Coordinates of C-alpha atoms and ligand atoms in Angstrom, one line a residue:
Chain A
M1 CA 159.9 172.6 127.7
S2 CA 160.6 175.4 130.0
D3 CA 163.7 177.1 128.4
Q4 CA 162.2 177.9 124.9
T5 CA 162.2 181.5 125.9
G6 CA 164.8 182.4 123.7
K7 CA 167.6 182.0 126.3
Q8 CA 170.6 181.2 124.3
L9 CA 172.3 178.1 124.8
S10 CA 176.1 177.8 125.6
K11 CA 177.8 175.9 122.8
E12 CA 178.5 173.0 125.1
E13 CA 174.8 172.8 126.1
K14 CA 173.7 172.9 122.6
D15 CA 176.1 170.4 121.4
A16 CA 175.2 168.1 123.9
R17 CA 171.6 168.4 123.6
F18 CA 172.0 168.2 119.7
E19 CA 173.9 164.9 120.2
A20 CA 171.4 163.4 122.8
E21 CA 168.2 164.5 120.9
L22 CA 168.7 164.3 117.3
L23 CA 171.7 162.0 116.5
P24 CA 169.6 159.0 117.8
V25 CA 167.3 159.6 114.9
L26 CA 170.2 159.1 112.3
D27 CA 169.2 155.3 111.3
P28 CA 165.5 156.1 110.4
L29 CA 166.7 159.4 109.0
Y30 CA 169.3 157.8 106.7
N31 CA 166.7 155.0 105.8
F32 CA 164.2 157.5 104.9
A33 CA 166.8 159.3 102.7
Y34 CA 167.8 156.3 101.0
R35 CA 164.0 155.4 100.2
L36 CA 163.4 158.8 98.8
T37 CA 166.5 159.2 96.7
L38 CA 167.3 155.5 95.9
D39 CA 171.0 156.2 96.0
E40 CA 173.4 156.0 98.9
D41 CA 175.6 159.0 98.2
D42 CA 172.4 161.3 98.0
A43 CA 171.1 159.5 101.1
N44 CA 174.4 160.6 102.8
D45 CA 174.3 164.0 101.4
L46 CA 170.8 164.7 102.1
V47 CA 171.2 163.4 105.7
Q48 CA 174.4 165.6 106.3
E49 CA 172.2 168.6 105.0
T50 CA 169.4 167.9 107.3
Y51 CA 171.6 167.8 110.4
L52 CA 173.5 170.9 109.3
K53 CA 170.2 172.7 109.1
A54 CA 168.8 171.1 112.3
Y55 CA 171.9 172.5 114.2
R56 CA 171.5 176.0 112.6
F57 CA 167.7 176.1 113.8
F58 CA 168.2 174.1 116.8
D59 CA 167.2 176.9 118.9
Y60 CA 163.8 176.8 117.3
F61 CA 163.5 173.1 118.3
E62 CA 161.3 172.9 121.5
Q63 CA 163.0 170.4 123.6
G64 CA 160.8 167.3 124.6
T65 CA 158.8 167.6 121.3
N66 CA 159.0 165.3 118.6
A67 CA 162.6 165.2 117.4
K68 CA 162.2 162.7 114.8
A69 CA 159.2 164.2 113.2
W70 CA 161.1 167.4 113.2
L71 CA 164.2 166.0 111.4
F72 CA 162.0 164.2 109.1
R73 CA 160.2 167.2 108.0
I74 CA 163.6 169.2 107.5
L75 CA 164.9 166.1 105.3
K76 CA 161.7 166.2 103.2
N77 CA 161.9 169.9 102.5
S78 CA 165.7 169.6 101.6
F79 CA 164.6 166.7 99.4
I80 CA 162.1 168.7 97.5
N81 CA 164.1 171.6 97.4
E82 CA 167.5 170.4 96.3
F83 CA 167.4 166.7 95.4
R84 CA 164.3 166.0 93.6
K85 CA 165.0 168.2 90.5
K86 CA 168.2 166.4 89.8
S87 CA 167.4 162.8 90.9
K88 CA 166.0 160.4 88.2
Q89 CA 162.5 159.5 89.3
P90 CA 160.3 156.9 87.8
A91 CA 158.0 158.6 85.3
K92 CA 154.9 160.0 86.8
V93 CA 151.9 157.8 87.2
D94 CA 148.5 159.0 86.7
Y95 CA 146.7 158.2 89.8
S96 CA 143.5 157.2 88.4
E97 CA 145.7 154.7 86.4
V98 CA 147.0 153.2 89.7
E99 CA 143.5 153.2 91.5
G100 CA 143.3 149.5 91.0
Y101 CA 141.0 147.6 92.5
Y102 CA 142.3 145.1 95.0
N103 CA 141.0 141.6 94.1
S104 CA 140.9 138.0 95.6
D105 CA 143.9 136.0 96.7
D106 CA 146.8 138.1 96.2
V107 CA 149.7 138.7 98.4
E108 CA 149.5 135.4 100.3
G109 CA 152.9 134.4 100.0
E110 CA 153.4 134.2 103.8
S111 CA 151.3 131.0 104.6
G112 CA 153.1 129.4 101.8
V113 CA 156.6 130.5 103.5
A114 CA 155.7 129.2 106.9
S115 CA 155.3 125.6 105.7
T116 CA 159.0 125.3 104.2
T117 CA 162.2 124.6 105.8
D118 CA 164.1 127.0 107.7
M119 CA 166.6 127.7 105.0
R120 CA 164.1 128.0 102.5
T121 CA 162.3 130.2 104.6
E122 CA 165.0 132.5 104.9
S123 CA 165.7 133.0 101.3
V124 CA 162.0 133.2 100.4
Q125 CA 162.0 135.8 103.2
D126 CA 164.8 137.7 101.3
L127 CA 162.9 137.4 98.3
I128 CA 159.8 139.0 99.6
G129 CA 161.7 141.6 101.2
D130 CA 163.4 142.3 97.7
E131 CA 160.2 142.3 96.0
V132 CA 158.6 144.7 98.4
A133 CA 161.5 147.1 97.9
S134 CA 161.2 146.8 94.3
A135 CA 157.6 147.5 94.0
L136 CA 157.8 150.4 96.5
N137 CA 160.8 151.9 94.6
A138 CA 158.6 151.8 91.4
L139 CA 156.0 153.8 93.0
P140 CA 155.9 157.8 92.6
V141 CA 157.8 159.2 95.2
D142 CA 154.7 160.9 97.0
F143 CA 153.4 157.5 97.4
R144 CA 156.5 155.7 98.6
T145 CA 156.8 158.4 101.1
V146 CA 153.4 158.1 102.9
I147 CA 154.0 154.3 103.0
I148 CA 157.5 154.5 104.4
L149 CA 156.5 157.2 107.0
C150 CA 153.3 155.0 108.0
D151 CA 154.4 151.5 107.7
L152 CA 158.1 151.8 108.3
E153 CA 158.4 154.4 110.7
G154 CA 155.1 154.1 112.3
F155 CA 154.3 158.1 112.3
T156 CA 150.7 159.0 113.1
Y157 CA 148.5 160.5 110.5
E158 CA 148.9 163.7 112.3
E159 CA 152.7 163.7 112.4
M160 CA 152.6 162.8 108.9
A161 CA 150.5 165.8 108.0
K162 CA 153.1 168.1 109.8
I163 CA 156.1 166.6 108.1
L164 CA 154.4 166.8 104.7
D165 CA 152.6 170.3 105.1
I166 CA 149.5 168.6 103.9
P167 CA 146.0 168.1 105.5
I168 CA 145.2 165.1 107.5
G169 CA 142.4 164.2 104.9
T170 CA 145.2 164.4 102.3
V171 CA 147.4 162.0 104.0
R172 CA 144.7 159.7 104.2
S173 CA 143.6 159.6 100.6
R174 CA 147.2 159.6 99.7
L175 CA 148.0 156.5 101.6
H176 CA 144.9 154.9 100.3
R177 CA 146.0 155.4 96.7
A178 CA 149.5 154.4 97.6
R179 CA 148.5 151.2 99.1
N180 CA 146.1 150.3 96.2
S181 CA 149.3 150.8 94.0
L182 CA 151.5 149.0 95.9
K183 CA 148.7 146.2 96.1
E184 CA 148.7 145.9 92.3
K185 CA 152.4 145.7 91.8
L186 CA 152.8 143.0 94.5
E187 CA 149.8 141.2 93.1
K188 CA 151.4 140.7 89.8
Y189 CA 154.5 139.4 91.5
A190 CA 152.3 137.0 93.7
K191 CA 150.8 135.6 90.3
S192 CA 154.2 135.3 88.4
M193 CA 155.2 133.2 91.3
G194 CA 152.4 130.8 91.3
Y195 CA 151.0 132.1 94.7
N196 CA 147.8 132.9 93.5
S197 CA 144.6 130.7 93.4
Chain B
M1 CA 137.4 130.8 110.6
E2 CA 133.9 129.2 110.9
S3 CA 131.8 131.8 109.6
K4 CA 128.2 133.1 110.4
F5 CA 128.0 134.2 106.7
T6 CA 125.2 131.8 106.1
E7 CA 123.0 132.9 109.1
A8 CA 120.4 135.6 108.1
Y9 CA 121.8 139.0 109.4
P10 CA 119.2 139.9 111.7
K11 CA 119.4 143.7 111.8
A12 CA 119.9 145.0 108.3
P13 CA 118.4 144.0 105.2
D14 CA 120.8 143.6 102.2
E15 CA 121.0 147.2 101.3
A16 CA 121.8 148.5 104.6
R17 CA 124.4 145.7 105.0
E18 CA 126.1 147.0 101.6
A19 CA 126.3 150.3 103.0
N20 CA 127.9 149.2 106.0
C21 CA 130.5 147.0 103.8
E22 CA 131.2 150.4 102.0
K23 CA 131.7 152.0 105.2
V24 CA 134.0 149.4 106.6
S25 CA 136.2 149.3 103.5
G26 CA 136.7 152.9 103.7
M27 CA 137.8 152.4 107.3
L28 CA 140.5 149.6 106.4
D29 CA 143.5 152.0 106.6
L30 CA 142.1 153.9 109.8
M31 CA 141.9 150.3 111.4
I32 CA 145.3 148.9 110.3
D33 CA 147.1 152.2 111.3
G34 CA 145.6 152.3 114.8
E35 CA 143.8 155.7 113.9
A36 CA 140.4 154.7 114.5
S37 CA 138.1 156.0 117.2
T38 CA 136.6 153.9 119.7
E39 CA 133.4 154.0 118.2
E40 CA 134.7 153.1 114.8
Q41 CA 136.5 150.2 116.1
T42 CA 133.5 148.9 117.7
F43 CA 131.4 149.2 114.5
F44 CA 134.1 147.7 112.5
N45 CA 134.9 144.8 114.5
H46 CA 131.2 144.1 115.0
H47 CA 130.8 144.0 111.2
I48 CA 133.7 141.9 110.2
E49 CA 132.4 139.4 112.9
E50 CA 129.4 139.0 110.5
C51 CA 130.8 139.9 107.0
V52 CA 133.1 137.4 105.7
S53 CA 134.2 139.5 102.5
C54 CA 135.3 142.5 105.0
F55 CA 136.8 140.4 107.3
E56 CA 139.0 139.0 104.3
N57 CA 139.6 142.5 103.2
H58 CA 141.0 143.4 106.7
Q59 CA 143.3 140.4 106.7
K60 CA 144.6 141.5 103.5
Q61 CA 145.3 145.2 104.4
K62 CA 146.9 143.9 107.5
L63 CA 149.2 141.8 105.2
L64 CA 150.3 144.4 103.1
K65 CA 151.1 146.5 105.8
G66 CA 153.2 143.8 107.2
L67 CA 154.9 143.2 104.0
V68 CA 156.4 146.6 104.4
S69 CA 156.8 146.8 108.2
G70 CA 158.1 143.3 108.4
H71 CA 160.1 142.6 105.2
L72 CA 161.4 145.7 103.6
K73 CA 165.4 145.4 104.5
R74 CA 166.7 148.6 106.5
V75 CA 169.9 150.0 105.1
I76 CA 172.8 150.1 107.1
V77 CA 174.2 153.7 108.0
P78 CA 177.6 154.3 106.8
Q79 CA 180.0 154.0 109.6
S80 CA 181.6 157.4 108.8
L81 CA 178.3 159.4 108.7
V82 CA 178.3 160.6 112.2
Q83 CA 181.9 161.7 111.8
S84 CA 181.0 163.7 108.8
I85 CA 178.0 165.5 110.3
K86 CA 179.9 166.4 113.3
A87 CA 182.9 167.6 111.2
R88 CA 180.5 169.7 109.1
I89 CA 178.9 171.2 111.9
Q90 CA 182.0 172.2 113.4
E91 CA 183.4 173.9 110.0
T92 CA 180.4 175.8 109.7
L93 CA 180.9 177.7 113.1
Ligands
ZN201 ZN1 131.0 143.9 104.9

């Protein structure tokens, strides 16, 4: 934190720090890119774009601060500016439409899973993972984003606010609506699988 | 879970209790995300000890979060990606 006084790093120092501090975020960053674009090639491009920008602006990155949040923010901005326009997003959902009331015994697959044999448990686990993925992918990208950031990557509300450039109150309400929407989609699945009541 | 549900709730009449239910349901996300303050946690935990429906709602909300954090498969980063990144960085210098 001491050397953010604009002192130029040598190229070797810069490359070493870049590798040590930013490359370890590659896995979560690629996963985030994939969940945003839903396409491996686009995710690949988006991550490369993000690291190029991060390298270019590395002097502005304060050592010891949150590298992961910083990279996620760059990636999110790149996605909005360059990718979102051309990618095929699911049709916009009216928020009031997905406000759905969360009711009774729904996503209760897990208790059923536990009682089955190991092999069956494994395939049911896969099935649950697939179903969660498709429910999530069907959400509007803003909803998908907050759920990924919060539940998969474990960012705090404050970090999410910085990554998304929105107030914490908006993070909270968006997350709330996103979860309601996800519940609704998973509920339909749970019912169709006979998990319900 | 053996519930104290049928016992009379000594401190609050029904109306006050319903107001608490509303407050608690508005705190579900804060609680499962670890964002609630100590006071909020105390209030919340005290309420769900006494209220079965809020207790259940809390369980469901945790389950939902667990479905994403525990079941969503991570995608594998292509092996060539690190090399592509490094190569492109060197190109741009
Ligand atoms: Zn209650």
